[in-house]
Coordinates of C-alpha atoms and ligand atoms in Angstrom, one line a residue:
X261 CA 55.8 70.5 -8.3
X262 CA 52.3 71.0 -9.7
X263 CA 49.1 69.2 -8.8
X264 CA 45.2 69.2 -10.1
X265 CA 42.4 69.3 -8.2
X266 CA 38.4 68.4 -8.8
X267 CA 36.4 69.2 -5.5
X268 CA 32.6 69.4 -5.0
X269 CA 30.8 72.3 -3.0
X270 CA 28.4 71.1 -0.4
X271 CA 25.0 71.8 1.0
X272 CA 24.8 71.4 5.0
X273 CA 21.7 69.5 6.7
X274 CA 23.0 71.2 9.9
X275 CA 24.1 74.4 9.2
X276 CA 28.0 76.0 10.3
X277 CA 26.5 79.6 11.7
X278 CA 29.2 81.3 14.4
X279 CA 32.2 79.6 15.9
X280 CA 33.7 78.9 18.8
X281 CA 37.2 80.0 17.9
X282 CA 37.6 82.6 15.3
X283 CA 41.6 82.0 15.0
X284 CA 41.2 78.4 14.3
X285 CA 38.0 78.2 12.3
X286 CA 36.3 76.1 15.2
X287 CA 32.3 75.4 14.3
X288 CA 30.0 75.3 17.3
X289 CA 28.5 72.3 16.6
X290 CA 29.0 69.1 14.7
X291 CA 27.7 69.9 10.8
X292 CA 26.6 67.4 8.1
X293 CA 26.3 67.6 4.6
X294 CA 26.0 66.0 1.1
X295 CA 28.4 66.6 -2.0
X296 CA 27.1 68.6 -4.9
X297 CA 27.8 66.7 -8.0
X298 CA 27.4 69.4 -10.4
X299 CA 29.0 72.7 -8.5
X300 CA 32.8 71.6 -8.3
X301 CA 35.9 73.7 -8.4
X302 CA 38.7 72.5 -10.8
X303 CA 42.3 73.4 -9.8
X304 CA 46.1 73.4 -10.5
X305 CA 49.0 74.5 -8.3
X306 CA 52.5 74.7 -9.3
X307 CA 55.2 75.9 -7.2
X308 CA 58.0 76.6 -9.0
X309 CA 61.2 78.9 -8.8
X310 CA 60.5 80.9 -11.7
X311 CA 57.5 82.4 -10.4
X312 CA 58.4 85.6 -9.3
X313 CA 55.3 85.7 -6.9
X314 CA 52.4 84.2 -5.9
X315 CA 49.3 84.1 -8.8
X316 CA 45.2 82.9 -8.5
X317 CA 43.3 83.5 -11.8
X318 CA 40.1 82.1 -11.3
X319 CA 38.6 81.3 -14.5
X320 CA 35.0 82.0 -15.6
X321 CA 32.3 80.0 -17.7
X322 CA 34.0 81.6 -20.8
X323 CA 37.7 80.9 -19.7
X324 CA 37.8 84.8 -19.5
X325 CA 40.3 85.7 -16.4
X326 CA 39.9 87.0 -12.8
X327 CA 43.1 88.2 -11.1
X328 CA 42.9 87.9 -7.5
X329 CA 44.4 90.4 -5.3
X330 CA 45.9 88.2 -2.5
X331 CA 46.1 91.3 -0.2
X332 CA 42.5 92.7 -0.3
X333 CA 39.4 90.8 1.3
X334 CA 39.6 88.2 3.9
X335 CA 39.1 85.2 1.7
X336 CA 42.1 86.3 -0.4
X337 CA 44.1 87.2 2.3
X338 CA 43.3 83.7 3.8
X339 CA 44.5 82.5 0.6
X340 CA 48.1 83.6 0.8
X341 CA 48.3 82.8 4.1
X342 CA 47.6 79.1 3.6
X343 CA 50.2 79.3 1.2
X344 CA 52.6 80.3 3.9
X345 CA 51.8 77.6 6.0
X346 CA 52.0 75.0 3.1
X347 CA 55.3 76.2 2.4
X348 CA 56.3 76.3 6.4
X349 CA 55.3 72.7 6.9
X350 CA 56.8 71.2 3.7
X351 CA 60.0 73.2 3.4
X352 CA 59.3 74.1 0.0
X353 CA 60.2 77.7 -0.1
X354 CA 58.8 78.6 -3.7
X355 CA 56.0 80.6 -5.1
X356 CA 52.9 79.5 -7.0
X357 CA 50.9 80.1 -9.7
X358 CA 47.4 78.7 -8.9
X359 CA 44.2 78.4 -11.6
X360 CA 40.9 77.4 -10.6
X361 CA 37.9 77.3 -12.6
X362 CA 34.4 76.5 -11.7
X363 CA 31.5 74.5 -13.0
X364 CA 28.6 76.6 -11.9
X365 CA 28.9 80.4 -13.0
X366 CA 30.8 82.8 -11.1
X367 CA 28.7 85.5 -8.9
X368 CA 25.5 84.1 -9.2
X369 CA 25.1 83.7 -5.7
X370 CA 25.6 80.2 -5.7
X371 CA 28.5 79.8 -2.6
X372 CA 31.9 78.6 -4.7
X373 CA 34.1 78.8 -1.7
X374 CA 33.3 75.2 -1.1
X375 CA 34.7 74.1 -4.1
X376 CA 37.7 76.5 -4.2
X377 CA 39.3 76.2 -1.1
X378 CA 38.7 72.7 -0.9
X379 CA 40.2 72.4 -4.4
X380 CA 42.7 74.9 -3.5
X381 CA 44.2 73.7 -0.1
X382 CA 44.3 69.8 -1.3
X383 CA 45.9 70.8 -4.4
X384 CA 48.8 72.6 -3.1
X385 CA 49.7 69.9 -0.4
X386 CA 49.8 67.3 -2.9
X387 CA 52.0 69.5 -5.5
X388 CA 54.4 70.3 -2.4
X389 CA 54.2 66.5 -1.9
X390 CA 53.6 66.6 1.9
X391 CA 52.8 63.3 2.3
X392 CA 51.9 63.8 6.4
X393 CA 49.3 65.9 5.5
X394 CA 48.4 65.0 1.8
X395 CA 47.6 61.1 2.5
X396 CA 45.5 61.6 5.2
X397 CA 42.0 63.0 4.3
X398 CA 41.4 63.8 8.4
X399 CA 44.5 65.7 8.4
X400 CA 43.1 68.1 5.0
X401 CA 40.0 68.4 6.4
X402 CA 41.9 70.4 9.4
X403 CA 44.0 72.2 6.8
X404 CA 40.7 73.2 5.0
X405 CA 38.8 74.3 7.7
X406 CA 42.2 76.1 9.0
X407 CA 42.1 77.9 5.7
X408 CA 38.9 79.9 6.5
X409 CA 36.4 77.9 5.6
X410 CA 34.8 75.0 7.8
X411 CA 32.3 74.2 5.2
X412 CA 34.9 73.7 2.9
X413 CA 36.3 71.2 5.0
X414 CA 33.3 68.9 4.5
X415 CA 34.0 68.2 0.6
X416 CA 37.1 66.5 1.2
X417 CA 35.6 63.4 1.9
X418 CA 32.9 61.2 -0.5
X419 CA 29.2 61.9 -0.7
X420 CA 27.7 62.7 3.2
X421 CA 30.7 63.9 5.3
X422 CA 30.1 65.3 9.0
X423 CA 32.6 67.9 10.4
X424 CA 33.0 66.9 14.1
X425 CA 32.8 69.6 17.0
X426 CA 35.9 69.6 18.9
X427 CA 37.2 72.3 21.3
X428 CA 40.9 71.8 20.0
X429 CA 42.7 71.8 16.4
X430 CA 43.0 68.0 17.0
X431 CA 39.7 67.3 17.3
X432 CA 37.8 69.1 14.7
X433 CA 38.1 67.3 11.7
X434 CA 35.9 65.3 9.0
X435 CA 34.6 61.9 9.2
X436 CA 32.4 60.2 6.0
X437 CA 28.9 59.1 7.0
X438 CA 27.9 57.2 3.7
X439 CA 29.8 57.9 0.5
X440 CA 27.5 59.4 -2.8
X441 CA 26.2 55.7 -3.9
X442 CA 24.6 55.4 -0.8
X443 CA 21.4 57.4 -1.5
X444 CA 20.0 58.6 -4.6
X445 CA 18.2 62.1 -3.2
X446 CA 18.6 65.2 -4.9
X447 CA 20.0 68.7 -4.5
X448 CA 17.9 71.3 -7.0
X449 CA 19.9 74.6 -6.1
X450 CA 17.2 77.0 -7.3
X451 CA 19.1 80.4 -8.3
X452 CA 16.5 83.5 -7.1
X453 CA 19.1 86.2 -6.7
X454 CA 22.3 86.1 -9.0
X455 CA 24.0 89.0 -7.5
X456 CA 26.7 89.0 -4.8
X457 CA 25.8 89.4 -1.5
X458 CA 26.0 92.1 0.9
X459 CA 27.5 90.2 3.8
X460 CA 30.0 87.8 3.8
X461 CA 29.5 84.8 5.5
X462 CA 32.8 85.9 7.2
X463 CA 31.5 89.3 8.5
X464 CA 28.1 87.3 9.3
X465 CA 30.1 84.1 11.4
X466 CA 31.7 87.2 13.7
X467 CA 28.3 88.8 14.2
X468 CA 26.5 85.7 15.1
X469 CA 26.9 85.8 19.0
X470 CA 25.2 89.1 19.3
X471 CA 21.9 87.8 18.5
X472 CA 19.9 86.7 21.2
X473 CA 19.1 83.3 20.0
X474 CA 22.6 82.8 19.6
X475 CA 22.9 80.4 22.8
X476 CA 19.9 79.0 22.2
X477 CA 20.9 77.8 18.9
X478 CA 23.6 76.0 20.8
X479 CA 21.7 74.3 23.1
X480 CA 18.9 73.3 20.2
X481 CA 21.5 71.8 17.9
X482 CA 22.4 69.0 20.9
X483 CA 21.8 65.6 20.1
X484 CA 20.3 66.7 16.8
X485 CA 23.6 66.0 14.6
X486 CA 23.6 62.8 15.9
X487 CA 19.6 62.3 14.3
X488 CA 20.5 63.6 10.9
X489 CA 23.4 61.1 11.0
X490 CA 21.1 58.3 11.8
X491 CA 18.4 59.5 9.4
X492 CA 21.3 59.8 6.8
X493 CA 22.2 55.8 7.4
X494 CA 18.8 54.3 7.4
X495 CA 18.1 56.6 4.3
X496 CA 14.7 58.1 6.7
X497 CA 13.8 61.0 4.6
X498 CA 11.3 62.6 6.8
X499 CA 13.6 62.7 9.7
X500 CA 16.0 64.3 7.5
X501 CA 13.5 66.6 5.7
X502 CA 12.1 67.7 9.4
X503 CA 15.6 68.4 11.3
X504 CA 17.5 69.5 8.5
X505 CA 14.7 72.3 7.3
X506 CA 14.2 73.4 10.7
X507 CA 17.9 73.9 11.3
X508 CA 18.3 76.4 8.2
X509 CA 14.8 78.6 9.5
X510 CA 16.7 78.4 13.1
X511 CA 20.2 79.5 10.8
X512 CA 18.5 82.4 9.5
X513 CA 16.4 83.4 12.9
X514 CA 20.0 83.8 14.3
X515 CA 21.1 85.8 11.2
X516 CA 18.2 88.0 11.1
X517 CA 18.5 88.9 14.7
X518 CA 22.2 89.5 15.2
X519 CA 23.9 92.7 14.8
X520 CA 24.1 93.8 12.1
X521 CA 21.0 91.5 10.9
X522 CA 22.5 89.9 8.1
X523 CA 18.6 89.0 6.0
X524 CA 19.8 87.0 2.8
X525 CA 16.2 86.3 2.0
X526 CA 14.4 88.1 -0.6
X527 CA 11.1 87.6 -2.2
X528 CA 12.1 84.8 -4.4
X529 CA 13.1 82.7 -1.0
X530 CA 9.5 83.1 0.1
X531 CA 7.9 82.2 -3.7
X532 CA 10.3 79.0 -3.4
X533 CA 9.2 78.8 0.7
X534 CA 5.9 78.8 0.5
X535 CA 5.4 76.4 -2.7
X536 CA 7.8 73.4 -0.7
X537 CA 5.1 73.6 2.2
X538 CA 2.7 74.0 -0.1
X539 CA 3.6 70.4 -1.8
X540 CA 4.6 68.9 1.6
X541 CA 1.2 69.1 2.4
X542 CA 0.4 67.5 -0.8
X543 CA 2.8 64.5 0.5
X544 CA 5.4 65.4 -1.7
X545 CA 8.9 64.3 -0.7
X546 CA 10.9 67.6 -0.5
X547 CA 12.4 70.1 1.6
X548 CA 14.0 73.1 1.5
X549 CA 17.4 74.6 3.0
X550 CA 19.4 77.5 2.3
X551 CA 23.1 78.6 2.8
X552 CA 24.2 82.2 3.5
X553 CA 22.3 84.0 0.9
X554 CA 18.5 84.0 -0.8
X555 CA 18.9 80.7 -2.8
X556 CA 17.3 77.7 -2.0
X557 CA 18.4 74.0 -2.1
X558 CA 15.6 72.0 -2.6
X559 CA 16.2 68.3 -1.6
X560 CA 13.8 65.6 -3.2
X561 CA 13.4 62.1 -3.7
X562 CA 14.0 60.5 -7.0
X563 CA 10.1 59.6 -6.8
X564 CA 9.0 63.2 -6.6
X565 CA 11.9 65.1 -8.5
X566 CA 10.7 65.6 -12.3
X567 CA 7.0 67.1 -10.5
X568 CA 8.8 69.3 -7.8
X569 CA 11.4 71.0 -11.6
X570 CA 8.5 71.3 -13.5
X571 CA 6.6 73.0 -11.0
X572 CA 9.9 75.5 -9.7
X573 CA 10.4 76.1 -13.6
X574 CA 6.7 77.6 -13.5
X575 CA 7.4 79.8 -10.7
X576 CA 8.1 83.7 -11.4
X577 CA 11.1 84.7 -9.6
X578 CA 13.3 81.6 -10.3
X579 CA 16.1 82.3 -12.6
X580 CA 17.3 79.1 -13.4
X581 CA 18.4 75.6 -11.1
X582 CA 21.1 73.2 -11.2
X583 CA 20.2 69.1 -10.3
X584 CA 23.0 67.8 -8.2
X585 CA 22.8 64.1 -7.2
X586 CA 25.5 63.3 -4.2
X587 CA 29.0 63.4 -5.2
X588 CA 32.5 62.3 -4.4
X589 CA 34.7 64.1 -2.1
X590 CA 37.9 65.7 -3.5
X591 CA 39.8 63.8 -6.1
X592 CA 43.5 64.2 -7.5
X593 CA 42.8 64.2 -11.5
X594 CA 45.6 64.1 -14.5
X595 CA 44.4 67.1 -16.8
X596 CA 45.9 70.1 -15.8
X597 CA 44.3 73.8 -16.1
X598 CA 47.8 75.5 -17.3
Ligands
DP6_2 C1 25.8 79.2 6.1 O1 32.2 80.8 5.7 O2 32.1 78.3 5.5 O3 26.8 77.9 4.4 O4 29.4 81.1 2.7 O5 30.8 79.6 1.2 O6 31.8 81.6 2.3 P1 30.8 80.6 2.4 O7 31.3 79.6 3.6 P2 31.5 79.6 5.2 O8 30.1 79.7 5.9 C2 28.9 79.3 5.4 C3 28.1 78.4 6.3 C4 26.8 78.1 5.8 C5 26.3 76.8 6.5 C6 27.1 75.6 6.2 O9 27.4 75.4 5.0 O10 27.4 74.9 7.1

């Protein structure tokens, strides 16, 4: 019973920021996003009765090892107890020893769960072999998002994915918009701040409703999935480049003003910031976005993407950048990590 998993993180044009339902991981509003090509998360499962208990070693750049402690921290907690619930639904009453490595350096700020817990929850239902669950990409999106992590839910299908608003378990799921050969743009994730940071997007997703903006975010965000869907399709990068920048400022209005203010930018954000408005003005095709934390995704055209490196390379606080191009969505592979 053992299964490998490759599976891409993601960078959302409408941004996951608060939820509806904390239980059941429900998003407050439809989200969108494109498939990293070069962040992925690699990983096996095998249940297996000599296992004495559950294991996660996540493996660094160097193959050196990281125990996880599957009882400390809400992500690892998360962890075991989507293994409980893969073992409830498939009757497989085993423990597992799970290794995951990841493409991109670990704890450089750059967000991994993506990658891992899509890796992580696909790979264990195909190892358990639960077919109701494991040949239907809808029904792993729900498992994924039901793990903890919404975003993560997104990678399980090819290239641009959408994760739908629904009030229900049933009806929060992923649909594909275009899969990666659809559009050659490009994801520079531009690495400012390598270090941890201080608030989890868990802590932060809690906190969201206390900021004033909150509801207004809500109302804002109607309609507009729906327009970076469209813009997506007819490959309209200014449309994309407009709603999709403005939703991560709006993001981060709500984050700076909720209680605590979770503030992930730093002064590198603001060098990276002001250089994208700087060459939109010039007519360059680019904008910028950001996840929960100080680094920015720049997203460019292939026209404009050797001029916009070159000139982040130049720039004093960058530390270094990674080039995605879209990617596929979670994919069963043959090589095993152990
Ligand atoms: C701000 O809790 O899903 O990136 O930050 O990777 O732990 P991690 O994930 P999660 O929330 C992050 C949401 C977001 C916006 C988004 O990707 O939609």
């Amino acid at each position: 019973m053992k299964a490998t998993v490759k599976s891409p993180a993601n960078i959302a044009f409408i941004k996951y920021w608060g939820r509806l339902d904390h239980d059941i991981y429900l998003p407050l509003s439809t989200t969108n996003s494109m498939n990293l090509s070069e962040c992925y998360a690699t990983t096996t499962i095998e249940f297996h009765d000599s296992f004495q208990q559950d294991s996660v070693t996540i493996l660094d750049q160097n193959d050196k090892e990281n125990e996880i402690d599957l009882t400390k921290g809400h992500k690892n907690i998360m962890l075991k107890k989507t293994l409980d619930r893969v073992r409830e639904k498939s009757e497989v009453d085993l423990n597992a020893k799970i290794v995951s490595k990841l493409s991109f350096p670990l704890g450089t700020g750059i967000a991994s769960s993506a990658a891992g817990l899509s890796a992580f929850v696909v790979a264990a239902y195909e190892a358990v072999d639960c077919s109701s669950v494991s040949q239907d990409p809808q029904e792993l999106s729900r498992e994924v998002r039901l793990s903890g992590s919404p975003s993560a839910a997104r990678s399980v299908m090819d290239g641009f994915t959408e994760l739908l608003f629904g009030e229900t378990h049933e009806t929060s799921y992923v649909r594909e918009i275009a899969d990666e050969n659809h559009w050659d743009i490009y994801d520079i994730t531009v690495v400012v701040n390598s270090a941890e940071k201080k608030i989890s997007s868990s802590q932060g997703h809690e906190g969201a409703s206390s900021s004033p903006f909150y509801n207004a975010r809500i109302e804002y965000l109607k309609g507009i999935p729906e327009k970076v869907r469209t813009a997506i399709l007819d490959k309209d990068f200014s449309t994309l480049a407009k709603f999709s920048q403005a939703d991560a400022i709006n993001m981060h209005g709500v984050m700076m003003t909720q209680d605590p203010a979770a503030i992930y930018f730093n002064a590198g954000s603001f060098e990276v910031i002001t250089k994208v408005l700087e060459l939109q003005d010039q007519g360059m095709e680019v904008f910028f976005t950001f996840d929960a934390g100080a680094n920015p995704h720049l997203i460019v055209t292939e026209k404009d993407k050797k001029a916009l490196i070159d000139i982040i390379n130049s720039l004093n606080l960058v530390e270094f950048y990674i080039e995605n191009k879209p990617a596929k969505g979670t994919q069963i592979i043959d090589s095993h990590l152990f």
